[in-house]
PDB file of N, CA and C in Angstrom:
ATOM      1  N   UNK A   1     169.706 119.857 156.161  1.00 66.00           N
ATOM      2  CA  UNK A   1     170.745 119.015 155.918  1.00 66.00           C
ATOM      3  C   UNK A   1     171.527 119.684 154.759  1.00 66.00           C
ATOM      4  N   UNK A   2     172.846 119.996 154.939  1.00 78.00           N
ATOM      5  CA  UNK A   2     173.658 120.517 153.678  1.00 78.00           C
ATOM      6  C   UNK A   2     174.503 119.404 153.030  1.00 78.00           C
ATOM      7  N   UNK A   3     174.205 119.149 151.741  1.00 77.00           N
ATOM      8  CA  UNK A   3     174.706 118.398 150.858  1.00 77.00           C
ATOM      9  C   UNK A   3     175.936 119.192 150.349  1.00 77.00           C
ATOM     10  N   UNK A   4     177.220 118.291 150.276  1.00 77.00           N
ATOM     11  CA  UNK A   4     178.055 118.815 149.911  1.00 77.00           C
ATOM     12  C   UNK A   4     178.911 117.510 148.829  1.00 77.00           C
ATOM     13  N   UNK A   5     179.494 118.073 147.807  1.00 74.00           N
ATOM     14  CA  UNK A   5     179.918 117.255 146.894  1.00 74.00           C
ATOM     15  C   UNK A   5     181.101 117.619 146.146  1.00 74.00           C
ATOM     16  N   UNK A   6     181.916 116.722 145.558  1.00 72.00           N
ATOM     17  CA  UNK A   6     183.076 117.017 144.802  1.00 72.00           C
ATOM     18  C   UNK A   6     183.180 116.455 143.312  1.00 72.00           C
ATOM     19  N   UNK A   7     183.258 117.295 142.357  1.00 74.00           N
ATOM     20  CA  UNK A   7     183.156 117.015 141.105  1.00 74.00           C
ATOM     21  C   UNK A   7     184.645 116.615 140.646  1.00 74.00           C
ATOM     22  N   UNK A   8     185.279 115.640 140.099  1.00 71.00           N
ATOM     23  CA  UNK A   8     186.466 115.281 139.686  1.00 71.00           C
ATOM     24  C   UNK A   8     186.453 114.995 138.083  1.00 71.00           C
ATOM     25  N   UNK A   9     186.955 115.919 137.336  1.00 73.00           N
ATOM     26  CA  UNK A   9     186.903 115.548 135.895  1.00 73.00           C
ATOM     27  C   UNK A   9     188.443 115.674 135.581  1.00 73.00           C
ATOM     28  N   UNK A  10     189.097 114.241 135.221  1.00 69.00           N
ATOM     29  CA  UNK A  10     190.527 114.496 134.805  1.00 69.00           C
ATOM     30  C   UNK A  10     190.611 114.961 133.356  1.00 69.00           C
ATOM     31  N   UNK A  11     191.520 115.682 133.075  1.00 69.00           N
ATOM     32  CA  UNK A  11     191.598 116.141 131.786  1.00 69.00           C
ATOM     33  C   UNK A  11     192.722 115.391 131.049  1.00 69.00           C
ATOM     34  N   UNK A  12     192.557 114.744 130.108  1.00 70.00           N
ATOM     35  CA  UNK A  12     193.664 113.697 129.649  1.00 70.00           C
ATOM     36  C   UNK A  12     194.049 114.314 128.466  1.00 70.00           C
ATOM     37  N   UNK A  13     195.004 115.283 128.273  1.00 75.00           N
ATOM     38  CA  UNK A  13     195.429 116.039 127.186  1.00 75.00           C
ATOM     39  C   UNK A  13     195.800 114.951 125.816  1.00 75.00           C
ATOM     40  N   UNK A  14     195.344 115.239 124.909  1.00 78.00           N
ATOM     41  CA  UNK A  14     195.644 114.471 123.725  1.00 78.00           C
ATOM     42  C   UNK A  14     194.589 113.329 123.651  1.00 78.00           C
ATOM     43  N   UNK A  15     193.686 113.077 124.484  1.00 75.00           N
ATOM     44  CA  UNK A  15     192.866 112.031 124.516  1.00 75.00           C
ATOM     45  C   UNK A  15     192.091 111.811 123.287  1.00 75.00           C
ATOM     46  N   UNK A  16     191.459 112.737 122.660  1.00 75.00           N
ATOM     47  CA  UNK A  16     190.563 112.501 121.181  1.00 75.00           C
ATOM     48  C   UNK A  16     191.489 112.223 120.245  1.00 75.00           C
ATOM     49  N   UNK A  17     192.722 112.675 120.055  1.00 79.00           N
ATOM     50  CA  UNK A  17     193.773 112.266 119.217  1.00 79.00           C
ATOM     51  C   UNK A  17     194.060 110.940 119.414  1.00 79.00           C
ATOM     52  N   UNK A  18     194.517 110.350 120.374  1.00 76.00           N
ATOM     53  CA  UNK A  18     195.053 109.138 120.850  1.00 76.00           C
ATOM     54  C   UNK A  18     193.860 108.102 120.444  1.00 76.00           C
ATOM     55  N   UNK A  19     192.448 108.491 120.774  1.00 73.00           N
ATOM     56  CA  UNK A  19     191.435 107.681 120.431  1.00 73.00           C
ATOM     57  C   UNK A  19     191.111 107.548 118.822  1.00 73.00           C
ATOM     58  N   UNK A  20     191.385 108.379 118.074  1.00 79.00           N
ATOM     59  CA  UNK A  20     191.078 108.427 116.824  1.00 79.00           C
ATOM     60  C   UNK A  20     192.448 107.885 115.886  1.00 79.00           C
ATOM     61  N   UNK A  21     193.618 108.003 116.537  1.00 83.00           N
ATOM     62  CA  UNK A  21     194.618 107.593 115.863  1.00 83.00           C
ATOM     63  C   UNK A  21     195.139 106.149 116.253  1.00 83.00           C
ATOM     64  N   UNK A  22     194.472 105.571 117.103  1.00 79.00           N
ATOM     65  CA  UNK A  22     194.999 104.250 117.565  1.00 79.00           C
ATOM     66  C   UNK A  22     194.132 103.208 117.365  1.00 79.00           C
ATOM     67  N   UNK A  23     194.645 102.044 117.083  1.00 81.00           N
ATOM     68  CA  UNK A  23     193.880 100.848 116.820  1.00 81.00           C
ATOM     69  C   UNK A  23     192.996 100.850 117.903  1.00 81.00           C
ATOM     70  N   UNK A  24     191.602 100.241 117.789  1.00 78.00           N
ATOM     71  CA  UNK A  24     190.673 100.133 118.947  1.00 78.00           C
ATOM     72  C   UNK A  24     191.222  99.011 119.873  1.00 78.00           C
ATOM     73  N   UNK A  25     191.882  97.946 119.215  1.00 77.00           N
ATOM     74  CA  UNK A  25     192.219  96.782 120.480  1.00 77.00           C
ATOM     75  C   UNK A  25     193.411  97.427 121.207  1.00 77.00           C
ATOM     76  N   UNK A  26     194.204  98.201 120.885  1.00 78.00           N
ATOM     77  CA  UNK A  26     195.348  98.659 121.754  1.00 78.00           C
ATOM     78  C   UNK A  26     194.673  99.965 122.484  1.00 78.00           C
ATOM     79  N   UNK A  27     193.696 100.868 122.077  1.00 76.00           N
ATOM     80  CA  UNK A  27     193.522 101.843 122.792  1.00 76.00           C
ATOM     81  C   UNK A  27     192.571 101.432 123.996  1.00 76.00           C
ATOM     82  N   UNK A  28     191.692 100.304 123.556  1.00 80.00           N
ATOM     83  CA  UNK A  28     190.670 100.039 124.591  1.00 80.00           C
ATOM     84  C   UNK A  28     191.627  99.303 126.002  1.00 80.00           C
ATOM     85  N   UNK A  29     192.714  98.629 125.738  1.00 84.00           N
ATOM     86  CA  UNK A  29     193.636  98.242 126.897  1.00 84.00           C
ATOM     87  C   UNK A  29     194.072  99.334 127.530  1.00 84.00           C
ATOM     88  N   UNK A  30     194.780 100.555 126.896  1.00 82.00           N
ATOM     89  CA  UNK A  30     195.269 101.239 127.518  1.00 82.00           C
ATOM     90  C   UNK A  30     194.467 102.230 128.415  1.00 82.00           C
ATOM     91  N   UNK A  31     193.184 102.393 127.791  1.00 80.00           N
ATOM     92  CA  UNK A  31     192.340 103.398 128.529  1.00 80.00           C
ATOM     93  C   UNK A  31     191.804 102.403 129.703  1.00 80.00           C
ATOM     94  N   UNK A  32     191.784 101.282 129.577  1.00 86.00           N
ATOM     95  CA  UNK A  32     191.339 100.694 130.937  1.00 86.00           C
ATOM     96  C   UNK A  32     192.306 100.479 131.791  1.00 86.00           C
ATOM     97  N   UNK A  33     193.578 100.406 131.542  1.00 89.00           N
ATOM     98  CA  UNK A  33     194.901 100.421 132.520  1.00 89.00           C
ATOM     99  C   UNK A  33     194.595 101.739 133.080  1.00 89.00           C
ATOM    100  N   UNK A  34     194.489 102.730 132.211  1.00 83.00           N
ATOM    101  CA  UNK A  34     194.390 104.227 132.887  1.00 83.00           C
ATOM    102  C   UNK A  34     193.535 104.645 133.898  1.00 83.00           C
ATOM    103  N   UNK A  35     192.191 104.156 133.339  1.00 85.00           N
ATOM    104  CA  UNK A  35     190.979 104.388 134.535  1.00 85.00           C
ATOM    105  C   UNK A  35     191.432 103.515 135.622  1.00 85.00           C
ATOM    106  N   UNK A  36     192.005 102.195 135.628  1.00 90.00           N
ATOM    107  CA  UNK A  36     192.137 101.463 136.874  1.00 90.00           C
ATOM    108  C   UNK A  36     193.266 102.372 137.797  1.00 90.00           C
ATOM    109  N   UNK A  37     194.375 102.899 137.044  1.00 89.00           N
ATOM    110  CA  UNK A  37     195.362 103.438 137.886  1.00 89.00           C
ATOM    111  C   UNK A  37     194.579 104.574 138.566  1.00 89.00           C
ATOM    112  N   UNK A  38     193.676 105.588 137.930  1.00 84.00           N
ATOM    113  CA  UNK A  38     193.109 106.421 138.337  1.00 84.00           C
ATOM    114  C   UNK A  38     192.174 106.312 139.606  1.00 84.00           C
ATOM    115  N   UNK A  39     191.400 105.049 139.508  1.00 86.00           N
ATOM    116  CA  UNK A  39     190.516 104.459 140.308  1.00 86.00           C
ATOM    117  C   UNK A  39     191.360 104.047 141.667  1.00 86.00           C
ATOM    118  N   UNK A  40     192.467 103.405 141.483  1.00 90.00           N
ATOM    119  CA  UNK A  40     193.338 102.931 142.576  1.00 90.00           C
ATOM    120  C   UNK A  40     194.112 104.140 143.534  1.00 90.00           C
ATOM    121  N   UNK A  41     194.009 104.993 142.689  1.00 89.00           N
ATOM    122  CA  UNK A  41     194.891 106.327 143.388  1.00 89.00           C
ATOM    123  C   UNK A  41     194.050 106.914 144.100  1.00 89.00           C
ATOM    124  N   UNK A  42     192.642 106.682 144.464  1.00 86.00           N
ATOM    125  CA  UNK A  42     191.738 107.313 145.110  1.00 86.00           C
ATOM    126  C   UNK A  42     191.889 107.094 146.708  1.00 86.00           C
ATOM    127  N   UNK A  43     192.875 108.113 147.287  1.00 88.00           N
ATOM    128  CA  UNK A  43     193.568 107.999 148.397  1.00 88.00           C
ATOM    129  C   UNK A  43     192.464 108.729 149.525  1.00 88.00           C
ATOM    130  N   UNK A  44     191.495 109.547 148.915  1.00 84.00           N
ATOM    131  CA  UNK A  44     190.575 110.494 149.736  1.00 84.00           C
ATOM    132  C   UNK A  44     189.204 109.489 149.878  1.00 84.00           C
ATOM    133  N   UNK A  45     189.219 108.219 149.292  1.00 84.00           N
ATOM    134  CA  UNK A  45     188.100 107.390 149.589  1.00 84.00           C
ATOM    135  C   UNK A  45     186.840 107.922 148.721  1.00 84.00           C
ATOM    136  N   UNK A  46     187.026 108.676 147.635  1.00 80.00           N
ATOM    137  CA  UNK A  46     185.857 109.355 146.917  1.00 80.00           C
ATOM    138  C   UNK A  46     184.913 108.108 146.221  1.00 80.00           C
ATOM    139  N   UNK A  47     183.924 108.497 146.194  1.00 81.00           N
ATOM    140  CA  UNK A  47     182.867 107.264 145.875  1.00 81.00           C
ATOM    141  C   UNK A  47     182.554 107.578 144.191  1.00 81.00           C
ATOM    142  N   UNK A  48     182.840 106.612 143.449  1.00 79.00           N
ATOM    143  CA  UNK A  48     182.610 106.722 141.953  1.00 79.00           C
ATOM    144  C   UNK A  48     181.320 106.453 141.579  1.00 79.00           C
ATOM    145  N   UNK A  49     180.678 107.644 140.895  1.00 77.00           N
ATOM    146  CA  UNK A  49     179.302 107.515 140.525  1.00 77.00           C
ATOM    147  C   UNK A  49     179.189 107.144 139.011  1.00 77.00           C
ATOM    148  N   UNK A  50     180.165 107.532 138.222  1.00 75.00           N
ATOM    149  CA  UNK A  50     179.926 107.323 136.774  1.00 75.00           C
ATOM    150  C   UNK A  50     181.542 107.357 136.165  1.00 75.00           C
ATOM    151  N   UNK A  51     181.578 106.394 135.053  1.00 72.00           N
ATOM    152  CA  UNK A  51     182.922 106.465 134.146  1.00 72.00           C
ATOM    153  C   UNK A  51     182.357 106.404 132.843  1.00 72.00           C
TER     154      UNK A  51
END
């Protein structure tokens, strides 16, 4: 049986700088919203295994 998979690693330019320069309360909400947008845009029906 042949196993196939897809690894999707979004590259969020400036992410490290954003995290270190933004207050944690604000960055937590923004990152949560970004992840929700990425998950909801899953038109291919990919299974999420880890965030």
